[in-house]
Amino acid sequence: MKKVRMLFVDMLTAVSIVCTKKSMIRALVLFLEMTAGIALVCAGAALGIIAALGQTTSTGTSYAIAQALGIKVGNGLMILYGFFMLLQVAMLKKKFKPLFLIQIIPVVLHGWILNYFKYDFGPFLALNPQSYIQRFAVYAIGVVLISIGFCCTKASGFANYPPDTFCALFARRRNMQFGTAKLIVDFCYVGATLLLCVLFGLDFGIVREGTVIFAVANGVLINLFLPHIEKMFAAAENMCGVKKTFV
């Protein structure tokens, strides 16, 4: 219980640090932008699970963890991303600052919202695609939503996901590009998913053609959507008195 209280205090400290550097209005606007992005990502991930054509790399691992432990997929994602927080602590040691704990906010939101779309959202529960074309259409919509949602979270600049922060740290330590580090982590996701499938007798359908399609299409869609979303967010932020310049 003491450790929980200490963690809560550290999280409040992290939030207070952000709020002293940015106005409360700015923090609220960026938080809402990030939350909108997370909601889109979660909706897309839930559609990907419904389509059953293979999950995205991180969602696939989260789904495998959930299946292995008998928990909800959003909770599996919290466990997975929590592991990346521990990796950051191990890498930074005393250099790990309370401010970094703000990464927990998007993780918890992501887990809760993903669980809602997967297990409680009526329109998604009613979806039952039968033919391959129907399933592919559901999956394609999911991929687009995930890409747009990722652009929203990135453009908001409120907080990074733990895997992204880990990739940045790992790339700096190994003197490599961020994209290379992220690619390594994606391969680790796939390997971990397949290992969990073997150990717990899970359906290997978690990794299918959809996983490859997403890996190829996601980058293209992000490059397509990101400039427009950055401009849209910049306009909204300027209306709220929050100035941000994108390079």
GROMACS .gro file of C-alpha atoms in nm:
model
  247
    1MET     CA    1   0.000   0.000   0.000
    2LYS     CA    2   0.289   0.233   0.078
    3LYS     CA    3   0.438   0.173  -0.267
    4VAL     CA    4   0.104   0.254  -0.429
    5ARG     CA    5   0.084   0.583  -0.238
    6MET     CA    6   0.441   0.669  -0.338
    7LEU     CA    7   0.363   0.595  -0.704
    8PHE     CA    8   0.052   0.815  -0.685
    9VAL     CA    9   0.255   1.099  -0.533
   10ASP     CA   10   0.519   1.064  -0.804
   11MET     CA   11   0.250   1.079  -1.074
   12LEU     CA   12   0.106   1.396  -0.920
   13THR     CA   13   0.456   1.541  -0.910
   14ALA     CA   14   0.501   1.460  -1.280
   15VAL     CA   15   0.171   1.624  -1.371
   16SER     CA   16   0.250   1.931  -1.160
   17ILE     CA   17   0.585   1.971  -1.335
   18VAL     CA   18   0.413   1.969  -1.672
   19CYS     CA   19   0.154   2.218  -1.552
   20THR     CA   20   0.421   2.459  -1.429
   21LYS     CA   21   0.591   2.455  -1.767
   22LYS     CA   22   0.269   2.488  -1.966
   23SER     CA   23  -0.046   2.674  -1.890
   24MET     CA   24  -0.339   2.475  -1.755
   25ILE     CA   25  -0.531   2.551  -2.073
   26ARG     CA   26  -0.243   2.425  -2.287
   27ALA     CA   27  -0.216   2.107  -2.081
   28LEU     CA   28  -0.592   2.047  -2.110
   29VAL     CA   29  -0.597   2.106  -2.486
   30LEU     CA   30  -0.303   1.872  -2.545
   31PHE     CA   31  -0.458   1.610  -2.316
   32LEU     CA   32  -0.787   1.620  -2.509
   33GLU     CA   33  -0.601   1.589  -2.839
   34MET     CA   34  -0.409   1.290  -2.709
   35THR     CA   35  -0.725   1.127  -2.572
   36ALA     CA   36  -0.901   1.169  -2.907
   37GLY     CA   37  -0.606   0.998  -3.075
   38ILE     CA   38  -0.604   0.714  -2.824
   39ALA     CA   39  -0.978   0.659  -2.877
   40LEU     CA   40  -0.925   0.629  -3.253
   41VAL     CA   41  -0.632   0.390  -3.207
   42CYS     CA   42  -0.837   0.173  -2.970
   43ALA     CA   43  -1.137   0.169  -3.203
   44GLY     CA   44  -0.910   0.060  -3.488
   45ALA     CA   45  -0.742  -0.207  -3.276
   46ALA     CA   46  -1.081  -0.347  -3.170
   47LEU     CA   47  -1.190  -0.364  -3.534
   48GLY     CA   48  -0.865  -0.544  -3.615
   49ILE     CA   49  -0.941  -0.806  -3.350
   50ILE     CA   50  -1.297  -0.849  -3.484
   51ALA     CA   51  -1.169  -0.891  -3.841
   52ALA     CA   52  -0.935  -1.172  -3.725
   53LEU     CA   53  -0.686  -1.123  -4.007
   54GLY     CA   54  -0.388  -1.071  -3.780
   55GLN     CA   55  -0.319  -0.800  -3.525
   56THR     CA   56  -0.081  -0.508  -3.527
   57THR     CA   57   0.249  -0.588  -3.360
   58SER     CA   58   0.183  -0.441  -3.014
   59THR     CA   59  -0.188  -0.529  -3.013
   60GLY     CA   60  -0.101  -0.886  -3.109
   61THR     CA   61   0.135  -0.922  -2.814
   62SER     CA   62  -0.119  -0.759  -2.581
   63TYR     CA   63  -0.389  -0.996  -2.709
   64ALA     CA   64  -0.161  -1.297  -2.659
   65ILE     CA   65  -0.082  -1.186  -2.303
   66ALA     CA   66  -0.454  -1.142  -2.235
   67GLN     CA   67  -0.536  -1.486  -2.375
   68ALA     CA   68  -0.257  -1.651  -2.179
   69LEU     CA   69  -0.359  -1.489  -1.848
   70GLY     CA   70  -0.735  -1.496  -1.903
   71ILE     CA   71  -0.771  -1.117  -1.880
   72LYS     CA   72  -0.901  -0.842  -2.107
   73VAL     CA   73  -0.685  -0.726  -2.395
   74GLY     CA   74  -0.661  -0.371  -2.258
   75ASN     CA   75  -0.520  -0.509  -1.934
   76GLY     CA   76  -0.273  -0.714  -2.136
   77LEU     CA   77  -0.161  -0.393  -2.306
   78MET     CA   78  -0.108  -0.226  -1.968
   79ILE     CA   79   0.114  -0.517  -1.865
   80LEU     CA   80   0.312  -0.501  -2.189
   81TYR     CA   81   0.365  -0.124  -2.174
   82GLY     CA   82   0.439  -0.145  -1.802
   83PHE     CA   83   0.727  -0.378  -1.894
   84PHE     CA   84   0.871  -0.101  -2.113
   85MET     CA   85   0.849   0.136  -1.816
   86LEU     CA   86   1.055  -0.110  -1.614
   87LEU     CA   87   1.308  -0.128  -1.897
   88GLN     CA   88   1.341   0.250  -1.884
   89VAL     CA   89   1.402   0.237  -1.508
   90ALA     CA   90   1.667  -0.031  -1.561
   91MET     CA   91   1.838   0.173  -1.833
   92LEU     CA   92   1.826   0.513  -1.662
   93LYS     CA   93   1.850   0.402  -1.296
   94LYS     CA   94   1.897   0.720  -1.088
   95LYS     CA   95   1.843   0.934  -1.397
   96PHE     CA   96   1.481   0.817  -1.418
   97LYS     CA   97   1.279   1.125  -1.318
   98PRO     CA   98   0.924   1.151  -1.177
   99LEU     CA   99   0.831   1.343  -1.491
  100PHE     CA  100   0.872   1.021  -1.693
  101LEU     CA  101   0.581   0.868  -1.500
  102ILE     CA  102   0.344   1.082  -1.703
  103GLN     CA  103   0.374   0.803  -1.963
  104ILE     CA  104   0.143   0.601  -1.740
  105ILE     CA  105  -0.147   0.832  -1.830
  106PRO     CA  106  -0.179   0.730  -2.200
  107VAL     CA  107  -0.117   0.366  -2.105
  108VAL     CA  108  -0.408   0.354  -1.857
  109LEU     CA  109  -0.635   0.548  -2.092
  110HIS     CA  110  -0.544   0.317  -2.379
  111GLY     CA  111  -0.618   0.007  -2.173
  112TRP     CA  112  -0.954   0.133  -2.049
  113ILE     CA  113  -1.073   0.261  -2.387
  114LEU     CA  114  -0.958  -0.053  -2.570
  115ASN     CA  115  -1.151  -0.269  -2.323
  116TYR     CA  116  -1.460  -0.055  -2.380
  117PHE     CA  117  -1.451  -0.086  -2.758
  118LYS     CA  118  -1.369  -0.457  -2.747
  119TYR     CA  119  -1.614  -0.574  -2.479
  120ASP     CA  120  -1.883  -0.307  -2.423
  121PHE     CA  121  -1.934  -0.094  -2.735
  122GLY     CA  122  -2.265  -0.205  -2.885
  123PRO     CA  123  -2.201  -0.132  -3.257
  124PHE     CA  124  -1.874  -0.328  -3.247
  125LEU     CA  125  -2.033  -0.617  -3.057
  126ALA     CA  126  -2.294  -0.638  -3.332
  127LEU     CA  127  -2.029  -0.674  -3.603
  128ASN     CA  128  -1.997  -1.028  -3.733
  129PRO     CA  129  -1.811  -1.025  -4.066
  130GLN     CA  130  -1.835  -1.362  -4.238
  131SER     CA  131  -1.673  -1.346  -4.581
  132TYR     CA  132  -1.308  -1.258  -4.632
  133ILE     CA  133  -1.407  -0.938  -4.814
  134GLN     CA  134  -1.621  -0.828  -4.518
  135ARG     CA  135  -1.343  -0.905  -4.273
  136PHE     CA  136  -1.086  -0.725  -4.486
  137ALA     CA  137  -1.313  -0.417  -4.508
  138VAL     CA  138  -1.345  -0.409  -4.127
  139TYR     CA  139  -0.969  -0.454  -4.095
  140ALA     CA  140  -0.894  -0.177  -4.349
  141ILE     CA  141  -1.113   0.069  -4.158
  142GLY     CA  142  -0.931  -0.031  -3.841
  143VAL     CA  143  -0.589   0.033  -3.996
  144VAL     CA  144  -0.695   0.380  -4.111
  145LEU     CA  145  -0.832   0.465  -3.765
  146ILE     CA  146  -0.512   0.344  -3.597
  147SER     CA  147  -0.296   0.555  -3.828
  148ILE     CA  148  -0.507   0.868  -3.778
  149GLY     CA  149  -0.515   0.808  -3.404
  150PHE     CA  150  -0.138   0.767  -3.387
  151CYS     CA  151  -0.097   1.095  -3.574
  152CYS     CA  152  -0.326   1.265  -3.322
  153THR     CA  153  -0.131   1.136  -3.022
  154LYS     CA  154   0.199   1.234  -3.183
  155ALA     CA  155   0.076   1.579  -3.287
  156SER     CA  156  -0.062   1.649  -2.938
  157GLY     CA  157   0.283   1.623  -2.777
  158PHE     CA  158   0.128   1.555  -2.436
  159ALA     CA  159   0.309   1.230  -2.350
  160ASN     CA  160   0.485   0.946  -2.529
  161TYR     CA  161   0.398   0.580  -2.494
  162PRO     CA  162   0.658   0.382  -2.293
  163PRO     CA  163   0.769   0.173  -2.596
  164ASP     CA  164   0.838   0.491  -2.796
  165THR     CA  165   1.042   0.641  -2.512
  166PHE     CA  166   1.230   0.312  -2.475
  167CYS     CA  167   1.306   0.309  -2.848
  168ALA     CA  168   1.445   0.663  -2.825
  169LEU     CA  169   1.665   0.567  -2.529
  170PHE     CA  170   1.779   0.244  -2.693
  171ALA     CA  171   1.860   0.422  -3.019
  172ARG     CA  172   2.067   0.682  -2.834
  173ARG     CA  173   2.253   0.416  -2.636
  174ARG     CA  174   2.328   0.209  -2.947
  175ASN     CA  175   2.392   0.508  -3.174
  176MET     CA  176   2.123   0.408  -3.422
  177GLN     CA  177   1.822   0.574  -3.579
  178PHE     CA  178   1.489   0.574  -3.396
  179GLY     CA  179   1.323   0.392  -3.685
  180THR     CA  180   1.577   0.112  -3.662
  181ALA     CA  181   1.516   0.072  -3.289
  182LYS     CA  182   1.139   0.067  -3.346
  183LEU     CA  183   1.179  -0.197  -3.615
  184ILE     CA  184   1.377  -0.415  -3.371
  185VAL     CA  185   1.104  -0.372  -3.109
  186ASP     CA  186   0.837  -0.466  -3.368
  187PHE     CA  187   1.025  -0.787  -3.446
  188CYS     CA  188   1.044  -0.855  -3.072
  189TYR     CA  189   0.667  -0.806  -3.050
  190VAL     CA  190   0.609  -1.067  -3.320
  191GLY     CA  191   0.859  -1.306  -3.162
  192ALA     CA  192   0.701  -1.265  -2.818
  193THR     CA  193   0.353  -1.322  -2.963
  194LEU     CA  194   0.460  -1.643  -3.139
  195LEU     CA  195   0.638  -1.762  -2.824
  196LEU     CA  196   0.324  -1.706  -2.615
  197CYS     CA  197   0.121  -1.894  -2.876
  198VAL     CA  198   0.357  -2.191  -2.845
  199LEU     CA  199   0.378  -2.188  -2.465
  200PHE     CA  200   0.005  -2.146  -2.402
  201GLY     CA  201  -0.138  -2.323  -2.705
  202LEU     CA  202  -0.292  -2.006  -2.850
  203ASP     CA  203  -0.422  -1.962  -3.204
  204PHE     CA  204  -0.140  -1.855  -3.436
  205GLY     CA  205  -0.396  -1.649  -3.627
  206ILE     CA  206  -0.294  -1.355  -3.407
  207VAL     CA  207  -0.008  -1.310  -3.657
  208ARG     CA  208  -0.137  -1.322  -4.013
  209GLU     CA  209  -0.138  -1.124  -4.337
  210GLY     CA  210  -0.299  -0.833  -4.156
  211THR     CA  211   0.014  -0.794  -3.945
  212VAL     CA  212   0.227  -0.753  -4.258
  213ILE     CA  213  -0.027  -0.523  -4.427
  214PHE     CA  214  -0.033  -0.298  -4.123
  215ALA     CA  215   0.347  -0.285  -4.103
  216VAL     CA  216   0.359  -0.164  -4.466
  217ALA     CA  217   0.051   0.059  -4.473
  218ASN     CA  218   0.089   0.229  -4.135
  219GLY     CA  219   0.396   0.432  -4.229
  220VAL     CA  220   0.242   0.541  -4.559
  221LEU     CA  221  -0.082   0.648  -4.392
  222ILE     CA  222   0.102   0.833  -4.114
  223ASN     CA  223   0.301   1.031  -4.372
  224LEU     CA  224  -0.028   1.110  -4.547
  225PHE     CA  225  -0.232   1.216  -4.243
  226LEU     CA  226   0.025   1.368  -4.005
  227PRO     CA  227   0.081   1.705  -4.180
  228HIS     CA  228  -0.294   1.770  -4.202
  229ILE     CA  229  -0.358   1.672  -3.840
  230GLU     CA  230  -0.069   1.887  -3.719
  231LYS     CA  231  -0.215   2.188  -3.902
  232MET     CA  232  -0.564   2.114  -3.767
  233PHE     CA  233  -0.437   2.081  -3.409
  234ALA     CA  234  -0.224   2.395  -3.448
  235ALA     CA  235  -0.533   2.590  -3.556
  236ALA     CA  236  -0.735   2.455  -3.261
  237GLU     CA  237  -0.451   2.533  -3.020
  238ASN     CA  238  -0.419   2.887  -3.152
  239MET     CA  239  -0.791   2.939  -3.098
  240CYS     CA  240  -0.737   2.836  -2.734
  241GLY     CA  241  -0.435   3.062  -2.698
  242VAL     CA  242  -0.190   2.773  -2.721
  243LYS     CA  243   0.087   2.847  -2.968
  244LYS     CA  244   0.279   2.564  -3.128
  245THR     CA  245   0.497   2.564  -3.438
  246PHE     CA  246   0.561   2.249  -3.634
  247VAL     CA  247   0.879   2.204  -3.833
   0.00000   0.00000   0.00000
